[in-house]
Short mmCIF file of C-alpha atoms and ligand atoms in Angstrom, two decimals:
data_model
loop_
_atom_site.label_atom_id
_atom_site.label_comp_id
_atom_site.label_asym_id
_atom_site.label_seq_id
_atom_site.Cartn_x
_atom_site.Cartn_y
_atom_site.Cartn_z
CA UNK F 1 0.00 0.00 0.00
CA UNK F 2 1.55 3.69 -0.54
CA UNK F 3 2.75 5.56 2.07
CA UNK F 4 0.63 8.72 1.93
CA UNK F 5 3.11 10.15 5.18
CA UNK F 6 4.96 13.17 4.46
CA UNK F 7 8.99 11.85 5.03
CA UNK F 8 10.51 13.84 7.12
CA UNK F 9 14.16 14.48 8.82
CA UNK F 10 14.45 16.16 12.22
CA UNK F 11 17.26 17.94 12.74
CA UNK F 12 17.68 18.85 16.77
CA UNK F 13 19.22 19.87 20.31
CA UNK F 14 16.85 18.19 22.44
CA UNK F 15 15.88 20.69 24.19
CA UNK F 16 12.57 20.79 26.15
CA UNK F 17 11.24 22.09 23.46
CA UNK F 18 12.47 19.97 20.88
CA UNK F 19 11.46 17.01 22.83
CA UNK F 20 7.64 18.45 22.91
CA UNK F 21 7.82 18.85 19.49
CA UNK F 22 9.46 15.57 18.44
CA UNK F 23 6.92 13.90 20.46
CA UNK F 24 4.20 15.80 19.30
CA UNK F 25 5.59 14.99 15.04
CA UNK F 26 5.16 10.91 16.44
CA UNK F 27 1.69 11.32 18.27
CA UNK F 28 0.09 12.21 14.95
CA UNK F 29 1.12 9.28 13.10
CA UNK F 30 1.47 11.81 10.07
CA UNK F 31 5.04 11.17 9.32
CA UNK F 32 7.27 9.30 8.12
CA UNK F 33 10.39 10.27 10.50
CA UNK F 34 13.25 8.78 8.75
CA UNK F 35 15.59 10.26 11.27
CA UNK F 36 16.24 12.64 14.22
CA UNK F 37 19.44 14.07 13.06
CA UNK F 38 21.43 15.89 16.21
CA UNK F 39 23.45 18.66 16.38
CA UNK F 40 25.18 21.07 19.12
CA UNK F 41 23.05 23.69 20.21
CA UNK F 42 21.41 24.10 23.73
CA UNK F 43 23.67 21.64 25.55
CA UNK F 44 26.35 20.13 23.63
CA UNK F 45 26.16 17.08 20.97
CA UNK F 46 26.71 14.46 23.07
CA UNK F 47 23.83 15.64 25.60
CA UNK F 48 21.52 16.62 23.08
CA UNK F 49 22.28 12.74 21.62
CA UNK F 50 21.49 11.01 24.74
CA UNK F 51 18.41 13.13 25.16
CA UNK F 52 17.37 12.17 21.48
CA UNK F 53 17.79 8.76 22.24
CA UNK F 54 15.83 9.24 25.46
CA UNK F 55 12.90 10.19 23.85
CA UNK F 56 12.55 7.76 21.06
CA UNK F 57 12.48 4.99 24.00
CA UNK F 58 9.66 6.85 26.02
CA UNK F 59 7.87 7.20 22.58
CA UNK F 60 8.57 3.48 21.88
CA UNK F 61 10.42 4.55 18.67
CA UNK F 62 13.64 2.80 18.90
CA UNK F 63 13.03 2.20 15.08
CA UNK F 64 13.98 5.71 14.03
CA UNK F 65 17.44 5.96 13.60
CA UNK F 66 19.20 8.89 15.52
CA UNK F 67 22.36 10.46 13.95
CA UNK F 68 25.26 12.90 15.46
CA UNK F 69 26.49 15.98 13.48
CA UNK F 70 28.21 19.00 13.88
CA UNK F 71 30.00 19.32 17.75
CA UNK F 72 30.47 23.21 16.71
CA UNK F 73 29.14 25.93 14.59
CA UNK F 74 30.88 25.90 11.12
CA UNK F 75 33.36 29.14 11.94
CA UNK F 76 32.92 30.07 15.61
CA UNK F 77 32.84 28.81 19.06
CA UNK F 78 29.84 27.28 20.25
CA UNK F 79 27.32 28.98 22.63
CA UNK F 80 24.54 26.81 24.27
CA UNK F 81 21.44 27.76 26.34
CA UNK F 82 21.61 25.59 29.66
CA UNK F 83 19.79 28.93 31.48
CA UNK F 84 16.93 27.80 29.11
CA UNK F 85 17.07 24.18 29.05
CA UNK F 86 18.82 23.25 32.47
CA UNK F 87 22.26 21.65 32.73
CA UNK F 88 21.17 18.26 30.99
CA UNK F 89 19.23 19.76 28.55
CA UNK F 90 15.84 18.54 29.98
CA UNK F 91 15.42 20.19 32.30
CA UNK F 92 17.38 18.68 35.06
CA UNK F 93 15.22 16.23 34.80
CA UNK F 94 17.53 13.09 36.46
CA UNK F 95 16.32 10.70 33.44
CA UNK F 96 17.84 7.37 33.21
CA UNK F 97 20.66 6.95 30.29
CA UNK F 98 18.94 5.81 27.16
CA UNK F 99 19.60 1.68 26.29
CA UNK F 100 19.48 2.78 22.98
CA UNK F 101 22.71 3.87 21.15
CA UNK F 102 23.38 6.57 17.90
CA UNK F 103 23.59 4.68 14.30
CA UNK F 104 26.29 5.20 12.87
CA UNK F 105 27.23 8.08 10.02
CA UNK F 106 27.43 11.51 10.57
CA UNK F 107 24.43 13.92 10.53
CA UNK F 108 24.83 15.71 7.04
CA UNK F 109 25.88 12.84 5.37
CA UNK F 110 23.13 10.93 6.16
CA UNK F 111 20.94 13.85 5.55
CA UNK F 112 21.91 14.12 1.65
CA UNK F 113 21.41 9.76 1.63
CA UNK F 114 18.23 9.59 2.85
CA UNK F 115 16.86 12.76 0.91
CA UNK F 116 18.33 11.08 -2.11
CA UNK F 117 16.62 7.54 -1.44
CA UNK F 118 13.17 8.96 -0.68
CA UNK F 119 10.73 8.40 -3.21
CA UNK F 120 9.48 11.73 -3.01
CA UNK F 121 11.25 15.04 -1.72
CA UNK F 122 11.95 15.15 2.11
CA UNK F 123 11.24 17.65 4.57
CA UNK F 124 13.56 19.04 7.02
CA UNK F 125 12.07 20.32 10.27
CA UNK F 126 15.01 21.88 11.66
CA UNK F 127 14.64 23.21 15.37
CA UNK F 128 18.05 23.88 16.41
CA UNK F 129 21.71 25.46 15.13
CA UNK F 130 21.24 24.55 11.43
CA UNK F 131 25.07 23.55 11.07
CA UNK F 132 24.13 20.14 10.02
CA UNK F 133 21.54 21.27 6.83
CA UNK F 134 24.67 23.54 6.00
CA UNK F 135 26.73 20.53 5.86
CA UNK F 136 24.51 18.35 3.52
CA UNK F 137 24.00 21.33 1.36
CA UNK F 138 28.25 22.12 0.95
CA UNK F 139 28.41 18.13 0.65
CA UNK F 140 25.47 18.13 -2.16
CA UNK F 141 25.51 21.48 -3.64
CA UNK F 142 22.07 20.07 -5.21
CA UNK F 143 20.20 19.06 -1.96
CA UNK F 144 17.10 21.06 -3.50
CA UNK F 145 16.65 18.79 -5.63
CA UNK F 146 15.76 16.01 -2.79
CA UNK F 147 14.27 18.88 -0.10
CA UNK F 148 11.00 20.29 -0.77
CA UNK F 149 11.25 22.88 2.18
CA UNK F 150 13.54 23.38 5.35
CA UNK F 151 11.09 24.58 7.96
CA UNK F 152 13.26 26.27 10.47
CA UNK F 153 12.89 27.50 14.00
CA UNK F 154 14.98 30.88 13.98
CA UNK F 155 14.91 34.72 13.19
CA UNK F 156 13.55 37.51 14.65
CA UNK F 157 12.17 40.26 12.25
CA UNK F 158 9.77 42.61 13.76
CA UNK F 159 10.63 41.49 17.45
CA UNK F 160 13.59 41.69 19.45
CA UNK F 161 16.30 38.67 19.33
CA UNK F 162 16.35 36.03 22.27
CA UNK F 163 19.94 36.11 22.08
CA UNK F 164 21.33 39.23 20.82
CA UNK F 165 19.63 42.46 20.22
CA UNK F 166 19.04 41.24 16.73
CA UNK F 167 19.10 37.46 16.97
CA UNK F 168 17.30 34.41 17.60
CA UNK F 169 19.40 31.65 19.07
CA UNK F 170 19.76 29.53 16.40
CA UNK F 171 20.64 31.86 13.79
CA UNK F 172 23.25 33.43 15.62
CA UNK F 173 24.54 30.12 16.81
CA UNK F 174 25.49 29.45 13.84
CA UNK F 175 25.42 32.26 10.91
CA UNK F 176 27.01 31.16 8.34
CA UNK F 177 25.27 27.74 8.47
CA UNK F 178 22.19 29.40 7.94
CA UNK F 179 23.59 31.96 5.21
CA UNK F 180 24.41 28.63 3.04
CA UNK F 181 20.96 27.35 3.76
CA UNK F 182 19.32 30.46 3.02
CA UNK F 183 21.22 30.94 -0.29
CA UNK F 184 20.86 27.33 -1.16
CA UNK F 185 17.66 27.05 -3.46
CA UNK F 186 16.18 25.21 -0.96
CA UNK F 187 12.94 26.96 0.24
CA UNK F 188 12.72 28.28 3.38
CA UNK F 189 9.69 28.26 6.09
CA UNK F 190 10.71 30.96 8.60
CA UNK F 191 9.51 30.35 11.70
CA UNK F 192 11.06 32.90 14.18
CA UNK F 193 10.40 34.34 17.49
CA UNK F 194 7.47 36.80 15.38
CA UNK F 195 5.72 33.40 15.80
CA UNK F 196 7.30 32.52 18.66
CA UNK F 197 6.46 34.96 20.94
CA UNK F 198 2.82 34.46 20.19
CA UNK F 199 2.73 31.02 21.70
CA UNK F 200 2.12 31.13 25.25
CA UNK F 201 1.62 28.05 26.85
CA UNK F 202 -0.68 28.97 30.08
CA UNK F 203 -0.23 26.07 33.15
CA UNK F 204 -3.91 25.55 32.19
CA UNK F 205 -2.47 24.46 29.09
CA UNK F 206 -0.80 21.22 30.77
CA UNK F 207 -3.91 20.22 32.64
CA UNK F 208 -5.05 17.35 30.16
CA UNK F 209 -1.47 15.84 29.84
CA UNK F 210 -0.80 15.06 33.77
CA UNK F 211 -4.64 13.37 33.18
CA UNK F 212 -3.03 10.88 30.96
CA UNK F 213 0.13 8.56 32.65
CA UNK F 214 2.08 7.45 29.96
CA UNK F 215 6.14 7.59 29.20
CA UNK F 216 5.43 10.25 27.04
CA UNK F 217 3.29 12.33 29.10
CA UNK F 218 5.54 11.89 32.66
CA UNK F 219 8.65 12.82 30.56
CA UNK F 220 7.07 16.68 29.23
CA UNK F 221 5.11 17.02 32.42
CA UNK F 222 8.49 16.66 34.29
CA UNK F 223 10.65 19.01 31.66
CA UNK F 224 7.96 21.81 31.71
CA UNK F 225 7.88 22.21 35.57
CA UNK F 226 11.65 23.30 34.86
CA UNK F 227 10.31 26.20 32.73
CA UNK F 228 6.87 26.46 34.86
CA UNK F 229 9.27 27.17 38.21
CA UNK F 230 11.04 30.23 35.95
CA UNK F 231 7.63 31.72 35.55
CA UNK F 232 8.59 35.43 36.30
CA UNK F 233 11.85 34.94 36.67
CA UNK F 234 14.61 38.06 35.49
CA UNK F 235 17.33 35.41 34.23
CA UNK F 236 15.48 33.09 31.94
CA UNK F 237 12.78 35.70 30.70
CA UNK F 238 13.17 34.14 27.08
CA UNK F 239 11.55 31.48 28.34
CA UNK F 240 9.36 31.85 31.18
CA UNK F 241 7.25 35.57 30.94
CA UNK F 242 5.30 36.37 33.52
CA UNK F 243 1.89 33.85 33.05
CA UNK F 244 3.36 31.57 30.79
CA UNK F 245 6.42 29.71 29.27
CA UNK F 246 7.98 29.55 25.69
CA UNK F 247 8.23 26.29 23.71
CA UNK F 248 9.60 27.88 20.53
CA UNK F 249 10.32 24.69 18.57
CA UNK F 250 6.50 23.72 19.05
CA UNK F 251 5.49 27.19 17.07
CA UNK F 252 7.91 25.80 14.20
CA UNK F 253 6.21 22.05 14.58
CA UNK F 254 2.88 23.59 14.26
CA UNK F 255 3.56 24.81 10.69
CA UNK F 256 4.22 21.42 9.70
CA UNK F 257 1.56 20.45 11.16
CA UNK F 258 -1.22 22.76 9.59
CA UNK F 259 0.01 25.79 7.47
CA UNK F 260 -3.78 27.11 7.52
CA UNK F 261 -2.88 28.39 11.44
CA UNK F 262 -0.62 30.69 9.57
CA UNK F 263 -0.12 34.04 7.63
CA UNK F 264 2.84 34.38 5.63
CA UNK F 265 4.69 36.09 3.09
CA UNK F 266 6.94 35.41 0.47
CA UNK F 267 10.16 36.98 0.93
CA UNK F 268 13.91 37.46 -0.52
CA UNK F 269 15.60 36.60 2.34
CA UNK F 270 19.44 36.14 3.62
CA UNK F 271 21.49 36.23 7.14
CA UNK F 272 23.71 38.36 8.25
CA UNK F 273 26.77 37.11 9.27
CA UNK F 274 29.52 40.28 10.11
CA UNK F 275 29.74 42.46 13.09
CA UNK F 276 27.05 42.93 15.87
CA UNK F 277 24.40 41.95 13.75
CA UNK F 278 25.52 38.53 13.08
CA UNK F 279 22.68 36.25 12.97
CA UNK F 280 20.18 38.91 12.28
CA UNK F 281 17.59 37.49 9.43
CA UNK F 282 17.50 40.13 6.87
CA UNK F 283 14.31 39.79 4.86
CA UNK F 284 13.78 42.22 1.83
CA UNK F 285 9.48 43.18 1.93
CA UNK F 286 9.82 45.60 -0.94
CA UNK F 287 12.26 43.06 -2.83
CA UNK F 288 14.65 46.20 -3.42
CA UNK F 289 17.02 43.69 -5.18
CA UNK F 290 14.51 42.25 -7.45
CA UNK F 291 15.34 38.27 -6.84
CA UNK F 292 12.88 35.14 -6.53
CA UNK F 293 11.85 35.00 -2.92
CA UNK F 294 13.40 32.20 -0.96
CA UNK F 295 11.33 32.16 2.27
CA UNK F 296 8.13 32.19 3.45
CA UNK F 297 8.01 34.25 6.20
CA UNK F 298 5.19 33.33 8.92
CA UNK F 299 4.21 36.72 10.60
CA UNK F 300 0.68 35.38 12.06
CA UNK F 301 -0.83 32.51 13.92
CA UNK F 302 -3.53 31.03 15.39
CA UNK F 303 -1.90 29.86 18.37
CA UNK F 304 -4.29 28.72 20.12
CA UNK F 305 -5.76 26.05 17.61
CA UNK F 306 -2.21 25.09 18.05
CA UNK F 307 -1.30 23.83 21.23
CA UNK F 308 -4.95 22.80 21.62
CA UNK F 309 -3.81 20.40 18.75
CA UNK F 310 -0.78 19.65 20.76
CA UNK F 311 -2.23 18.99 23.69
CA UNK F 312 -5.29 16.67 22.08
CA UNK F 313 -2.81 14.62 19.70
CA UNK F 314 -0.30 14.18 23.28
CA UNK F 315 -3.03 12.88 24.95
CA UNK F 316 -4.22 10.45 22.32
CA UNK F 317 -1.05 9.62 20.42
CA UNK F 318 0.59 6.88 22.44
O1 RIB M 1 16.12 29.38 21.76
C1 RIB M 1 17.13 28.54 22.32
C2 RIB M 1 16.93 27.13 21.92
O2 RIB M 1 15.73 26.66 22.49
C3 RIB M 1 16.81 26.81 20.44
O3 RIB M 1 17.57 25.68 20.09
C4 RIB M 1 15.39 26.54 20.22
O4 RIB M 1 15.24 25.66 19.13
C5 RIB M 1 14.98 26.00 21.53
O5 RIB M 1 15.22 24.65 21.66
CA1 CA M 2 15.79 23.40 19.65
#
């Protein structure tokens, strides 16, 4: 019978976030997650690994193969976000190591195999530093040809950056990486902290998922009462605002999820990858240098038809 599931690559640093996304991609069965590709970001590789690994075995997905990448960015030292993610990455969360161990292959090799295998073109969701996409793309200067769309979690247009004035974290952990994905033919779904910052998840929000006791649901109920404790709090205000907390990588899963929750716009866009503004996403609304946009910028969603989504599919998936 044909596989009417879209295939799809994750490309990660698990991440609270990450891990409420990557759980939320398996719940709905829509997918045909080929592999969770890992990369440095807000802990380093080999913690975001082990916490990639950790998840597939609470979602009972020791099928999916899990690859490392990049240990750094491309041309600068690496920064990480343990103020947002706890020293572990999960929120301090004490989990048991995973039984399960990394295939072997590295990241953006395996990237360019398996978009070049699939019977139809592969989608990247790509929720962290996107060193490893750069990778595949220097490695197969043709990737587009095998990607239909990255969709990526970074940028910051119209609202202040998480990291620097101008910056989203995962842009500016990485710039150049995303310059060469930007500039790569490969279209791009911007998902930035515009969206971001319009998902609030309310503790309300978290109510029907500590109804339902499975691996899946103890393991985010545990990782968001790191980010519920910051609630208010001066040092991780990224993260945790004064009602509610952030889980930017879920506003990025969402588009995959339904596009229709969105408004977007079809942009030239590049990054920026000298001086201060390194890692700002520079996208060109009046096209002032007449090229064929390259991203589709979402400025709008519906946020909460979103994580009432996420929440329902959580529930019911496993
Ligand atoms: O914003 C900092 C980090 O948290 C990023 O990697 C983002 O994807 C989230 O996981
Ligand atoms: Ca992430």
């Amino acid at each position: 019978m044909e596989d009417n599931r879209t295939p799809l690559i994750i490309d990660t640093d698990p991440g609270i976030d990450d891990a409420a996304s990557i759980f939320w991609v398996l719940a709905s069965g829509r997918f045909d997650v080929k592999a969770l590709t890992v990369t440095h970001g807000n802990v380093g590789l080999e913690r975001c690994t082990i916490n990639a690994l950790r998840l597939l075995e609470a979602a009972g997905r020791p099928d999916i193969p899990v690859y490392q990448g990049a240990k750094a960015p491309i041309l600068r030292p690496r920064i990480s976000a343990e103020f947002a993610h706890g020293t572990d990455g999960m929120g301090d969360s004490e989990m048991p190591m995973p039984q399960l161990q990394p295939a072997e292959g590295h990241a953006a090799s395996r990237i360019v195999e398996i978009a070049k295998a699939s019977a139809r073109p592969v989608t990247i969701l790509a929720i962290g530093p996107i060193t490893n996409v750069a990778l595949a793309v220097l490695l197969e200067p043709d990737l587009k040809r095998y990607v239909d769309r990255v969709i990526f979690m970074g940028g910051a247009v119209r609202v202040p950056g998480n990291f620097t004035p101008v910056a989203s974290f995962n842009v500016v952990a990485d710039p150049e990486a995303a310059q060469i994905v930007y500039q790569s033919g490969i279209p791009v779904v911007q998902v930035g902290l515009d969206i971001c910052n319009q998902f609030s998840f309310r503790p309300a929000d978290f109510d029907a998922l500590q109804q339902v006791d499975s691996p899946v649901t103890r393991f985010i109920c545990q990782m968001v009462q790191f980010r519920l404790r910051q609630i208010g709090g001066v040092a991780a205000e990224s993260v945790a605002r004064s009602d509610s907390i952030a889980l930017n990588d879920v506003a990025a899963t969402s588009y995959l999820m339904n596009p229709d929750w969105f408004t977007t716009e079809m942009v030239v866009g590049d990054v920026e990858t000298a001086g201060r503004c390194a890692g700002q996403t520079v996208l060109d609304f009046a096209n002032r240098e007449n090229r064929e946009p390259n991203v589709c910028f979402a400025s709008g969603v519906d946020s909460h038809a979103a994580i009432r989504q996420w929440s329902w599919d959580l529930c019911h998936g496993f």
